[in-house]
CSV table of C-alpha atoms and ligand atoms in Angstrom, one decimal:
chain,number,residue,atom,x,y,z
A,1468,UNK,CA,12.5,7.0,-13.1
A,1469,UNK,CA,9.4,8.5,-11.6
A,1470,UNK,CA,9.0,9.2,-8.0
A,1471,UNK,CA,6.1,9.8,-5.6
A,1472,UNK,CA,6.1,13.0,-3.5
A,1473,UNK,CA,3.8,12.6,-0.4
A,1474,UNK,CA,3.1,15.3,2.1
A,1475,UNK,CA,1.6,13.6,5.1
A,1476,UNK,CA,-1.0,14.3,7.8
A,1477,UNK,CA,-3.8,15.2,5.4
A,1478,UNK,CA,-7.2,13.7,6.4
A,1479,UNK,CA,-8.8,11.5,3.6
A,1480,UNK,CA,-12.5,11.4,2.9
A,1481,UNK,CA,-15.0,10.2,0.3
A,1482,UNK,CA,-15.6,7.0,-1.6
A,1483,UNK,CA,-13.6,5.0,-4.1
A,1484,UNK,CA,-13.9,1.8,-6.1
A,1485,UNK,CA,-11.5,-1.1,-5.5
A,1486,UNK,CA,-9.7,-2.4,-8.6
A,1487,UNK,CA,-10.0,-6.0,-9.8
A,1488,UNK,CA,-7.6,-8.5,-8.3
A,1489,UNK,CA,-4.1,-8.7,-10.0
A,1490,UNK,CA,-3.6,-12.2,-8.5
A,1491,UNK,CA,-6.9,-13.5,-10.1
A,1492,UNK,CA,-6.5,-11.7,-13.5
A,1493,UNK,CA,-3.0,-13.2,-14.0
A,1494,UNK,CA,-4.0,-16.9,-13.8
A,1495,UNK,CA,-7.3,-16.2,-15.7
A,1496,UNK,CA,-5.3,-14.7,-18.6
A,1497,UNK,CA,-3.1,-17.7,-18.6
A,1498,UNK,CA,-6.1,-20.0,-18.6
A,1499,UNK,CA,-7.5,-18.4,-21.8
A,1500,UNK,CA,-4.8,-20.4,-23.6
A,1501,UNK,CA,-7.0,-23.5,-23.2
A,1502,UNK,CA,-9.8,-21.9,-25.2
A,1503,UNK,CA,-10.3,-21.1,-28.9
A,1504,UNK,CA,-12.4,-18.0,-29.6
A,1505,UNK,CA,-12.9,-14.7,-27.8
A,1506,UNK,CA,-12.9,-14.3,-24.0
A,1507,UNK,CA,-14.1,-11.1,-22.4
A,1508,UNK,CA,-12.5,-10.3,-19.0
A,1509,UNK,CA,-14.2,-7.5,-17.1
A,1510,UNK,CA,-12.8,-5.6,-14.1
A,1511,UNK,CA,-9.2,-6.5,-15.2
A,1512,UNK,CA,-6.8,-4.0,-13.6
A,1513,UNK,CA,-4.5,-2.0,-15.8
A,1514,UNK,CA,-1.0,-2.9,-14.3
A,1515,UNK,CA,2.5,-3.6,-15.6
A,1516,UNK,CA,2.2,-7.3,-14.4
A,1517,UNK,CA,-1.0,-7.6,-16.5
A,1518,UNK,CA,0.6,-6.0,-19.5
A,1519,UNK,CA,3.6,-8.4,-19.1
A,1520,UNK,CA,1.1,-11.3,-19.3
A,1521,UNK,CA,-0.6,-9.8,-22.4
A,1522,UNK,CA,2.8,-9.6,-24.1
A,1523,UNK,CA,3.4,-13.3,-23.5
A,1524,UNK,CA,-0.1,-14.1,-24.9
A,1525,UNK,CA,0.6,-12.0,-28.0
A,1526,UNK,CA,4.0,-13.6,-28.4
A,1527,UNK,CA,2.3,-17.1,-28.4
A,1528,UNK,CA,-0.1,-16.0,-31.1
A,1529,UNK,CA,-3.1,-14.8,-29.2
A,1530,UNK,CA,-4.9,-11.5,-29.8
A,1531,UNK,CA,-5.2,-9.3,-26.7
A,1532,UNK,CA,-6.8,-5.9,-26.6
A,1533,UNK,CA,-8.1,-3.6,-23.8
A,1534,UNK,CA,-10.7,-1.0,-23.5
A,1535,UNK,CA,-10.9,0.5,-20.0
A,1536,UNK,CA,-11.0,-2.4,-17.6
A,1537,UNK,CA,-12.3,-4.9,-20.2
A,1538,UNK,CA,-9.7,-7.1,-21.8
A,1539,UNK,CA,-10.5,-9.3,-24.9
A,1540,UNK,CA,-8.4,-12.4,-25.4
A,1541,UNK,CA,-8.6,-14.6,-28.5
A,1542,UNK,CA,-6.3,-17.7,-28.5
A,1543,UNK,CA,-7.6,-19.2,-31.8
A,1544,UNK,CA,-4.1,-19.6,-33.1
A,1545,UNK,CA,-1.2,-20.5,-30.9
A,1546,UNK,CA,1.9,-21.1,-33.0
A,1547,UNK,CA,4.5,-21.1,-30.3
A,1548,UNK,CA,5.2,-23.0,-27.1
A,1549,UNK,CA,8.1,-21.1,-25.6
A,1550,UNK,CA,8.4,-17.9,-23.5
A,1551,UNK,CA,11.5,-15.9,-24.3
A,1552,UNK,CA,13.7,-15.0,-21.3
A,1553,UNK,CA,13.1,-11.2,-21.5
A,1554,UNK,CA,9.3,-11.8,-21.3
A,1555,UNK,CA,9.7,-14.4,-18.5
A,1556,UNK,CA,11.8,-12.1,-16.4
A,1557,UNK,CA,9.2,-9.3,-16.5
A,1558,UNK,CA,7.2,-11.0,-13.8
A,1559,UNK,CA,8.1,-14.3,-12.1
A,1560,UNK,CA,4.4,-15.2,-11.9
A,1561,UNK,CA,4.7,-16.1,-15.6
A,1562,UNK,CA,5.3,-19.7,-14.3
A,1563,UNK,CA,1.5,-19.9,-14.3
A,1564,UNK,CA,1.7,-20.2,-18.1
A,1565,UNK,CA,3.6,-23.5,-17.9
A,1566,UNK,CA,0.5,-25.8,-17.3
A,1567,UNK,CA,-1.6,-23.8,-19.8
A,1568,UNK,CA,0.9,-24.0,-22.7
A,1569,UNK,CA,1.7,-27.7,-22.0
A,1570,UNK,CA,-2.0,-28.6,-22.0
A,1571,UNK,CA,-2.7,-26.7,-25.2
A,1572,UNK,CA,0.4,-27.5,-27.3
A,1573,UNK,CA,1.9,-30.6,-25.6
A,1574,UNK,CA,5.2,-28.7,-25.3
A,1575,UNK,CA,6.5,-25.8,-23.2
A,1576,UNK,CA,9.8,-24.1,-23.0
A,1577,UNK,CA,10.7,-21.2,-20.7
A,1578,UNK,CA,13.5,-20.0,-18.5
A,1579,UNK,CA,13.5,-20.7,-14.8
A,1580,UNK,CA,11.5,-17.8,-13.4
A,1581,UNK,CA,14.1,-15.8,-11.4
A,1582,UNK,CA,13.7,-15.3,-7.7
A,1583,UNK,CA,12.4,-11.9,-6.8
A,1584,UNK,CA,12.9,-9.3,-4.1
A,1585,UNK,CA,10.9,-11.2,-1.6
A,1586,UNK,CA,12.4,-14.6,-1.9
A,1587,UNK,CA,13.8,-17.5,-4.0
A,1588,UNK,CA,10.3,-18.4,-5.3
A,1589,UNK,CA,11.1,-22.0,-6.0
A,1590,UNK,CA,8.8,-24.0,-8.4
A,1591,UNK,CA,9.5,-27.5,-7.3
A,1592,UNK,CA,5.8,-28.2,-6.5
A,1593,UNK,CA,4.8,-27.1,-10.0
A,1594,UNK,CA,7.3,-29.4,-11.6
A,1595,UNK,CA,6.7,-32.4,-9.3
A,1596,UNK,CA,2.9,-32.2,-10.0
A,1597,UNK,CA,3.2,-31.8,-13.8
A,1598,UNK,CA,5.7,-34.8,-13.9
A,1599,UNK,CA,3.1,-36.8,-11.9
A,1600,UNK,CA,0.6,-35.9,-14.7
A,1601,UNK,CA,3.0,-37.4,-17.3
A,1602,UNK,CA,5.0,-34.4,-18.4
A,1603,UNK,CA,8.7,-34.9,-19.2
A,1604,UNK,CA,10.5,-31.9,-17.8
A,1605,UNK,CA,14.2,-31.3,-18.4
A,1606,UNK,CA,15.9,-28.5,-16.5
A,1607,UNK,CA,19.2,-27.3,-18.1
A,1608,UNK,CA,21.2,-24.1,-18.4
A,1609,UNK,CA,18.4,-22.3,-16.6
A,1610,UNK,CA,15.7,-23.4,-19.0
A,1611,UNK,CA,12.7,-25.7,-18.5
A,1612,UNK,CA,12.0,-27.9,-21.5
A,1613,UNK,CA,8.7,-29.7,-21.1
A,1614,UNK,CA,6.9,-32.2,-23.3
A,1615,UNK,CA,3.7,-34.2,-23.0
A,1616,UNK,CA,3.3,-35.6,-26.5
A,1617,UNK,CA,0.5,-37.9,-25.4
A,1618,UNK,CA,-1.2,-35.2,-23.4
A,1619,UNK,CA,-1.4,-35.0,-19.6
A,1620,UNK,CA,-3.0,-37.6,-17.4
A,1621,UNK,CA,-5.1,-37.0,-14.4
A,1622,UNK,CA,-3.5,-38.1,-11.1
A,1623,UNK,CA,-3.6,-37.7,-7.3
A,1624,UNK,CA,-1.4,-34.7,-6.4
A,1625,UNK,CA,-0.6,-33.9,-2.8
A,1626,UNK,CA,1.0,-30.5,-2.2
A,1627,UNK,CA,3.5,-30.2,0.7
A,1628,UNK,CA,2.4,-26.6,1.1
A,1629,UNK,CA,-0.8,-25.0,-0.1
A,1630,UNK,CA,1.0,-23.1,-2.8
A,1631,UNK,CA,-1.3,-20.6,-4.7
A,1632,UNK,CA,0.6,-20.8,-8.0
A,1633,UNK,CA,1.1,-24.5,-7.9
A,1634,UNK,CA,-2.6,-25.1,-7.2
A,1635,UNK,CA,-3.5,-22.8,-10.1
A,1636,UNK,CA,-1.0,-24.3,-12.5
A,1637,UNK,CA,-2.3,-27.8,-11.8
A,1638,UNK,CA,-5.9,-26.8,-12.0
A,1639,UNK,CA,-5.3,-25.3,-15.5
A,1640,UNK,CA,-3.2,-28.2,-16.7
A,1641,UNK,CA,-5.8,-30.8,-15.4
A,1642,UNK,CA,-8.8,-29.3,-17.3
A,1643,UNK,CA,-7.9,-31.0,-20.6
A,1644,UNK,CA,-6.0,-34.0,-19.0
A,1645,UNK,CA,-7.1,-37.5,-19.6
A,1646,UNK,CA,-9.0,-38.6,-16.4
A,1647,UNK,CA,-9.4,-37.0,-13.0
A,1648,UNK,CA,-6.9,-35.0,-11.0
A,1649,UNK,CA,-7.2,-34.5,-7.2
A,1650,UNK,CA,-5.2,-31.8,-5.5
A,1651,UNK,CA,-4.8,-32.4,-1.8
A,1652,UNK,CA,-3.6,-29.6,0.5
A,1653,UNK,CA,-4.7,-27.1,-2.3
A,1654,UNK,CA,-4.5,-23.4,-1.7
A,1655,UNK,CA,-7.9,-21.9,-0.7
A,1656,UNK,CA,-7.4,-18.2,-1.7
A,1657,UNK,CA,-10.4,-16.4,-3.3
A,1658,UNK,CA,-8.3,-16.1,-6.5
A,1659,UNK,CA,-8.3,-19.9,-6.7
A,1660,UNK,CA,-12.1,-19.8,-6.6
A,1661,UNK,CA,-12.3,-17.1,-9.2
A,1662,UNK,CA,-10.0,-19.1,-11.6
A,1663,UNK,CA,-12.2,-22.2,-11.1
A,1664,UNK,CA,-15.3,-20.1,-11.8
A,1665,UNK,CA,-13.8,-18.9,-15.0
A,1666,UNK,CA,-12.7,-22.4,-16.1
A,1667,UNK,CA,-16.1,-23.9,-15.2
A,1668,UNK,CA,-17.8,-21.3,-17.3
A,1669,UNK,CA,-15.5,-22.4,-20.1
A,1670,UNK,CA,-16.8,-26.0,-19.7
A,1671,UNK,CA,-14.3,-27.4,-17.2
A,1672,UNK,CA,-15.4,-29.7,-14.4
A,1673,UNK,CA,-13.7,-28.4,-11.2
A,1674,UNK,CA,-15.1,-29.2,-7.8
A,1675,UNK,CA,-14.1,-28.1,-4.3
A,1676,UNK,CA,-12.1,-24.9,-5.2
A,1677,UNK,CA,-11.6,-22.9,-2.0
A,1678,UNK,CA,-11.4,-26.0,0.1
A,1679,UNK,CA,-8.4,-28.2,0.8
A,1680,UNK,CA,-9.2,-30.8,-1.8
A,1681,UNK,CA,-9.9,-29.8,-5.4
A,1682,UNK,CA,-11.1,-32.4,-8.0
A,1683,UNK,CA,-10.8,-31.7,-11.7
A,1684,UNK,CA,-12.4,-34.1,-14.2
A,1685,UNK,CA,-10.6,-33.7,-17.6
A,1686,UNK,CA,-12.8,-32.7,-20.6
A,1687,UNK,CA,-12.1,-32.8,-24.3
A,1688,UNK,CA,-12.1,-29.0,-24.9
A,1689,UNK,CA,-13.1,-25.7,-23.4
A,1690,UNK,CA,-14.9,-22.8,-25.0
A,1691,UNK,CA,-14.3,-19.1,-24.4
A,1692,UNK,CA,-16.5,-17.1,-21.9
A,1693,UNK,CA,-17.0,-13.7,-20.3
A,1694,UNK,CA,-15.9,-13.2,-16.7
A,1695,UNK,CA,-15.6,-10.4,-14.2
A,1696,UNK,CA,-12.5,-10.5,-12.0
A,1697,UNK,CA,-13.1,-10.4,-8.2
A,1698,UNK,CA,-12.0,-7.2,-6.3
A,1699,UNK,CA,-8.4,-7.0,-5.1
A,1700,UNK,CA,-8.5,-7.7,-1.3
A,1701,UNK,CA,-4.9,-6.5,-0.9
A,1702,UNK,CA,-5.5,-3.2,-2.6
A,1703,UNK,CA,-8.6,-2.9,-0.3
A,1704,UNK,CA,-6.4,-3.6,2.8
A,1705,UNK,CA,-3.9,-1.0,1.6
A,1706,UNK,CA,-6.5,1.7,1.2
A,1707,UNK,CA,-7.8,0.8,4.7
A,1708,UNK,CA,-4.2,1.3,6.0
A,1709,UNK,CA,-4.0,4.7,4.3
A,1710,UNK,CA,-7.2,5.8,6.1
A,1711,UNK,CA,-6.0,4.3,9.4
A,1712,UNK,CA,-2.8,6.3,9.5
A,1713,UNK,CA,-4.5,9.6,8.6
A,1714,UNK,CA,-7.4,9.3,11.1
A,1715,UNK,CA,-9.9,9.2,8.2
A,1716,UNK,CA,-13.3,7.9,7.3
A,1717,UNK,CA,-13.5,6.5,3.8
A,1718,UNK,CA,-16.0,4.2,1.9
A,1719,UNK,CA,-14.7,1.5,-0.4
A,1720,UNK,CA,-17.0,0.1,-3.1
A,1721,UNK,CA,-16.9,-3.2,-5.0
A,1722,UNK,CA,-15.5,-5.1,-2.0
A,1723,UNK,CA,-16.2,-8.7,-0.9
A,1724,UNK,CA,-15.8,-8.3,2.8
A,1725,UNK,CA,-15.6,-12.1,3.5
A,1726,UNK,CA,-12.2,-12.0,1.6
A,1727,UNK,CA,-11.0,-9.7,4.4
A,1728,UNK,CA,-12.2,-11.8,7.3
A,1729,UNK,CA,-8.6,-12.1,8.7
A,1730,UNK,CA,-7.6,-8.5,8.0
A,1731,UNK,CA,-10.6,-6.6,9.5
A,1732,UNK,CA,-10.0,-7.9,13.1
A,1733,UNK,CA,-6.5,-6.5,13.0
A,1734,UNK,CA,-7.7,-3.1,12.1
A,1735,UNK,CA,-10.4,-3.4,14.8
A,1736,UNK,CA,-7.7,-4.3,17.3
A,1737,UNK,CA,-6.1,-0.9,16.4
A,1738,UNK,CA,-9.4,0.8,17.2
A,1739,UNK,CA,-10.8,1.2,13.7
A,1740,UNK,CA,-14.5,0.8,13.0
A,1741,UNK,CA,-15.5,-1.2,10.0
A,1742,UNK,CA,-19.0,-1.7,8.6
A,1743,UNK,CA,-19.7,-4.0,5.6
A,1744,UNK,CA,-22.9,-4.1,3.7
A,1745,UNK,CA,-23.5,-5.5,0.2
A,1746,UNK,CA,-20.2,-4.7,-1.5
A,1747,UNK,CA,-19.4,-1.6,0.4
A,1748,UNK,CA,-16.9,-1.2,3.3
A,1749,UNK,CA,-17.2,1.8,5.5
A,1750,UNK,CA,-13.9,2.5,7.4
A,1751,UNK,CA,-13.5,4.9,10.3
A,1752,UNK,CA,-10.1,5.3,11.9
A,1753,UNK,CA,-9.6,6.4,15.6
A,1754,UNK,CA,-7.7,9.6,16.4
A,1755,UNK,CA,-5.0,7.5,17.9
A,1756,UNK,CA,-4.3,4.0,16.8
A,1757,UNK,CA,-3.8,1.2,19.4
A,1758,UNK,CA,-1.2,-1.5,18.8
A,1759,UNK,CA,-2.5,-4.6,17.0
A,1760,UNK,CA,-1.9,-8.0,18.6
A,1761,UNK,CA,0.5,-10.4,17.0
A,1762,UNK,CA,0.0,-10.6,13.3
A,1763,UNK,CA,1.0,-14.0,11.7
A,1764,UNK,CA,0.9,-14.4,7.9
A,1765,UNK,CA,-0.7,-17.7,6.9
A,1766,UNK,CA,-2.2,-19.3,3.8
A,1767,UNK,CA,-5.8,-18.3,3.3
A,1768,UNK,CA,-8.1,-17.9,5.3
A,1769,UNK,CA,-5.2,-16.8,7.6
A,1770,UNK,CA,-3.8,-13.2,7.5
A,1771,UNK,CA,-2.4,-12.6,3.9
A,1772,UNK,CA,1.3,-12.1,3.5
A,1773,UNK,CA,0.7,-9.4,0.9
A,1774,UNK,CA,-1.0,-7.3,3.5
A,1775,UNK,CA,1.9,-7.6,6.0
A,1776,UNK,CA,3.9,-4.6,4.7
A,1777,UNK,CA,1.0,-2.0,4.6
A,1778,UNK,CA,-0.2,-3.1,8.0
A,1779,UNK,CA,3.3,-3.0,9.5
A,1780,UNK,CA,3.5,0.6,8.3
A,1781,UNK,CA,0.3,1.3,10.2
A,1782,UNK,CA,1.7,-0.3,13.4
A,1783,UNK,CA,4.7,2.1,13.3
A,1784,UNK,CA,2.6,5.0,14.7
A,1785,UNK,CA,0.2,2.8,16.9
A,1786,UNK,CA,0.3,3.3,20.7
A,1787,UNK,CA,2.2,0.2,21.9
A,1788,UNK,CA,4.1,-2.8,20.4
A,1789,UNK,CA,3.0,-5.0,17.5
A,1790,UNK,CA,4.7,-8.3,16.6
A,1791,UNK,CA,4.6,-9.6,13.0
A,1792,UNK,CA,5.5,-13.2,12.0
A,1793,UNK,CA,6.1,-13.6,8.3
A,1794,UNK,CA,5.6,-17.3,7.7
A,1795,UNK,CA,5.2,-17.4,3.9
A,1796,UNK,CA,8.2,-15.7,2.3
A,1797,UNK,CA,11.8,-15.6,3.6
A,1798,UNK,CA,12.7,-12.0,2.7
A,1799,UNK,CA,9.7,-9.9,3.1
A,1800,UNK,CA,10.9,-7.2,5.6
A,1801,UNK,CA,12.9,-5.1,3.2
A,1802,UNK,CA,10.6,-2.1,3.7
A,1803,UNK,CA,11.5,-2.0,7.4
A,1804,UNK,CA,14.9,-0.4,6.7
A,1805,UNK,CA,13.2,2.5,4.9
A,1806,UNK,CA,10.6,2.9,7.5
A,1807,UNK,CA,13.3,3.2,10.2
A,1808,UNK,CA,14.8,6.0,8.1
A,1809,UNK,CA,11.4,7.7,8.6
A,1810,UNK,CA,11.7,7.4,12.4
A,1811,UNK,CA,10.1,4.0,12.9
A,1812,UNK,CA,11.3,1.8,15.7
A,1813,UNK,CA,11.4,-1.8,14.2
A,1814,UNK,CA,13.6,-4.8,15.0
A,1815,UNK,CA,13.6,-7.8,12.8
A,1816,UNK,CA,15.0,-11.2,13.6
A,1817,UNK,CA,14.4,-13.9,10.9
A,1818,UNK,CA,10.7,-14.0,10.3
A,1819,UNK,CA,9.8,-11.9,13.3
A,1820,UNK,CA,9.4,-8.1,13.3
A,1821,UNK,CA,8.8,-6.2,16.5
A,1822,UNK,CA,7.4,-2.7,16.0
A,1823,UNK,CA,7.4,-0.2,18.9
A,1824,UNK,CA,4.9,2.5,17.9
A,1825,UNK,CA,6.3,6.1,17.9
A,1826,UNK,CA,4.4,9.3,18.1
A,1827,UNK,CA,4.9,10.1,14.5
A,1828,UNK,CA,7.1,9.4,11.5
A,1829,UNK,CA,8.9,12.2,9.6
A,1830,UNK,CA,9.3,12.5,5.8
A,1831,UNK,CA,12.5,11.3,4.1
A,1832,UNK,CA,13.8,10.2,0.7
A,1833,UNK,CA,13.1,6.4,0.7
A,1834,UNK,CA,13.5,3.6,-1.9
A,1835,UNK,CA,10.9,0.9,-2.6
A,1836,UNK,CA,12.4,-2.5,-3.4
A,1837,UNK,CA,9.3,-4.7,-3.9
A,1838,UNK,CA,5.6,-4.3,-4.6
A,1839,UNK,CA,4.0,-4.4,-1.2
A,1840,UNK,CA,7.0,-2.7,0.4
A,1841,UNK,CA,6.3,0.2,-1.9
A,1842,UNK,CA,2.7,0.3,-0.7
A,1843,UNK,CA,4.0,0.4,2.9
A,1844,UNK,CA,6.1,3.5,2.1
A,1845,UNK,CA,3.1,5.3,0.7
A,1846,UNK,CA,1.1,4.5,3.9
A,1847,UNK,CA,4.0,5.7,6.0
A,1848,UNK,CA,4.4,8.9,3.9
A,1849,UNK,CA,0.7,9.7,4.4
A,1850,UNK,CA,1.2,9.6,8.2
A,1851,UNK,CA,4.5,11.4,8.3
A,1852,UNK,CA,5.2,15.1,9.1
A,1853,UNK,CA,6.5,17.0,6.1
A,1854,UNK,CA,7.4,15.4,2.7
A,1855,UNK,CA,8.5,11.9,1.7
A,1856,UNK,CA,10.0,11.2,-1.6
A,1857,UNK,CA,9.5,7.6,-2.7
A,1858,UNK,CA,11.6,6.1,-5.6
A,1859,UNK,CA,11.1,2.7,-7.1
A,1860,UNK,CA,7.6,3.5,-8.2
A,1861,UNK,CA,7.8,0.9,-10.9
A,1862,UNK,CA,7.3,-1.7,-8.1
A,1863,UNK,CA,4.0,0.0,-7.0
A,1864,UNK,CA,2.7,0.0,-10.6
A,1865,UNK,CA,3.0,-3.8,-10.8
A,1866,UNK,CA,0.0,-4.1,-8.4
A,1867,UNK,CA,-1.7,-0.8,-7.9
A,1868,UNK,CA,-3.6,1.0,-10.6
A,1869,UNK,CA,-2.9,4.7,-10.3
A,1870,UNK,CA,-2.7,4.6,-6.5
A,1871,UNK,CA,-1.6,8.2,-6.4
A,1872,UNK,CA,-4.7,9.4,-8.3
A,1873,UNK,CA,-7.0,7.3,-6.1
A,1874,UNK,CA,-5.4,8.8,-3.0
A,1875,UNK,CA,-5.4,12.4,-4.2
A,1876,UNK,CA,-9.1,12.0,-5.1
A,1877,UNK,CA,-9.6,11.1,-1.5
A,1878,UNK,CA,-7.8,14.2,-0.3
A,1879,UNK,CA,-4.2,13.1,0.0
A,1880,UNK,CA,-1.3,15.4,-1.0
A,1881,UNK,CA,0.5,12.9,-3.3
A,1882,UNK,CA,1.9,13.3,-6.8
A,1883,UNK,CA,4.0,11.4,-9.3
A,1884,UNK,CA,7.0,13.3,-10.6
B,2793,EPZ,C1,1.0,-15.9,-5.0
B,2793,EPZ,O1,2.4,-16.1,-5.2
B,2793,EPZ,C2,0.8,-14.4,-5.2
B,2793,EPZ,N1,1.2,-14.0,-6.6
B,2793,EPZ,C3,1.7,-13.7,-4.2
B,2793,EPZ,O2,1.4,-12.3,-4.3
B,2793,EPZ,C4,1.3,-14.1,-2.8
B,2793,EPZ,O3,2.1,-13.5,-1.8
B,2793,EPZ,C5,1.4,-15.6,-2.7
B,2793,EPZ,O4,0.6,-16.3,-3.7
B,2793,EPZ,C6,1.0,-16.1,-1.3
B,2793,EPZ,O5,-0.4,-15.8,-1.1
B,2793,EPZ,C7,0.3,-14.3,-7.6
B,2793,EPZ,O6,-0.8,-14.8,-7.4
B,2793,EPZ,C8,0.7,-13.8,-8.9
B,2793,EPZ,P1,3.0,-19.6,-3.3
B,2793,EPZ,P2,3.0,-17.7,-5.4
B,2793,EPZ,O7,3.3,-20.5,-4.4
B,2793,EPZ,O8,2.0,-18.5,-6.1
B,2793,EPZ,C9,6.9,-21.6,-1.6
B,2793,EPZ,C10,1.9,-10.0,-4.6
B,2793,EPZ,O9,2.5,-9.2,-3.8
B,2793,EPZ,N2,6.8,-22.5,-2.8
B,2793,EPZ,O10,1.7,-19.7,-2.5
B,2793,EPZ,O11,4.3,-17.6,-5.9
B,2793,EPZ,C11,7.2,-20.2,-1.9
B,2793,EPZ,O12,8.6,-20.0,-2.0
B,2793,EPZ,C12,2.5,-11.4,-4.7
B,2793,EPZ,O13,0.8,-9.8,-5.2
B,2793,EPZ,C13,7.7,-23.5,-3.0
B,2793,EPZ,O14,8.5,-23.8,-2.1
B,2793,EPZ,O15,3.0,-18.1,-3.9
B,2793,EPZ,C14,6.6,-19.5,-0.8
B,2793,EPZ,O16,7.5,-19.5,0.3
B,2793,EPZ,C15,3.7,-11.6,-4.0
B,2793,EPZ,N3,7.7,-24.3,-4.1
B,2793,EPZ,C16,5.4,-20.3,-0.4
B,2793,EPZ,O17,5.6,-21.6,-1.1
B,2793,EPZ,C17,6.8,-24.1,-5.1
B,2793,EPZ,O18,6.8,-24.8,-6.1
B,2793,EPZ,C18,4.1,-19.7,-0.9
B,2793,EPZ,O19,4.2,-19.5,-2.3
B,2793,EPZ,C19,5.9,-23.0,-5.0
B,2793,EPZ,C20,5.9,-22.2,-3.8
């Protein structure tokens, strides 16, 4: 099991390119199932979650190859409709394949995606919507067995919560459905828009992505296309957090600043200076960070839940008290225990975390237990006196492409052992 060794308090400097968005590439890869022929996906990050999706596509009969950040996917022949348990468990976001397999083959069988470290991750909204589109879904012995022999039918779907995954699953399923599907209370994340852009380039008719109501007019078939994945706004926020805790000035390239509209003000509250101009974000941290105001995670365009952990790590050494309210997932403070081992002063009660800034953290052996919690520990390690040893690096590799190489290129003392 690899570990990360971080020796903190090194200033960062220089410029780096932000990787493509994991949470856009995953649904786009699933959506290629609707096409016959070769799709070219540019700016696709090289991550274990992406590799897990490629394994599922290959199992189904698709050809998937990568050269650098370009991934080729050809789904000419799909000769299966099930996802084996061991592939399903690799990443719970595999539920996004349900609508795609059902729309392509009329059948889909997969195990219930397990919960994960940050919560139960129910899929009730996915199943309710697909049933409303005519799918017959049986749930037994932990398996979902779905059929839609006469294909899926467009319908009016109203989501009780703007679920990102459910919105994506329905959008994909609705592209080849008979008739029009309307999703009310749809998620508005930039990754939803990127998926809609990909599907519309394939010939789909999706209107209103990024707003609360999305309309999908079913078409007969889709053809493959080439598409470049949007930059990863959470990786960008994480690199900003690394610069914030080391009093550094860095430049991030390939950024869409509007995707960070709810994150930038939080860093500015802490005294950071941020300048955006056509795809480049210039970040300058103050010598001493001020406490941010209350940070509430919300569906987009609110503050993203995925940025909560890295920003909470920043607040640990800010001057004053910061309050976090985690409104999206029920168990997303697991990193706080490890941060306390590094000298942080954090109290969590339910979905609220109160962070009293301390002068500095000190290095310690810590354990990551989820993807963004792992990122928080890297941020904390960069700020701490002496050395921090982080285990559970496999969690980090799910969402960050060679983060330790990126950070050492910016001047951090960090290595994987
Ligand atoms: C996506 O997860 C992202 N993952 C998550 O990123 C992100 O945190 C989340 O959206 C919120 O932005 C991918 O895109 C692969 P949801 P998803 O459905 O789709 C509840 C990361 O770190 N819910 O919007 O699973 C659910 O339990 C990951 O990159 C239901 O109750 O998120 C949660 O409380 C973590 N029933 C809330 O909705 C359902 O059927 C939001 O979930 C579906 C969801």
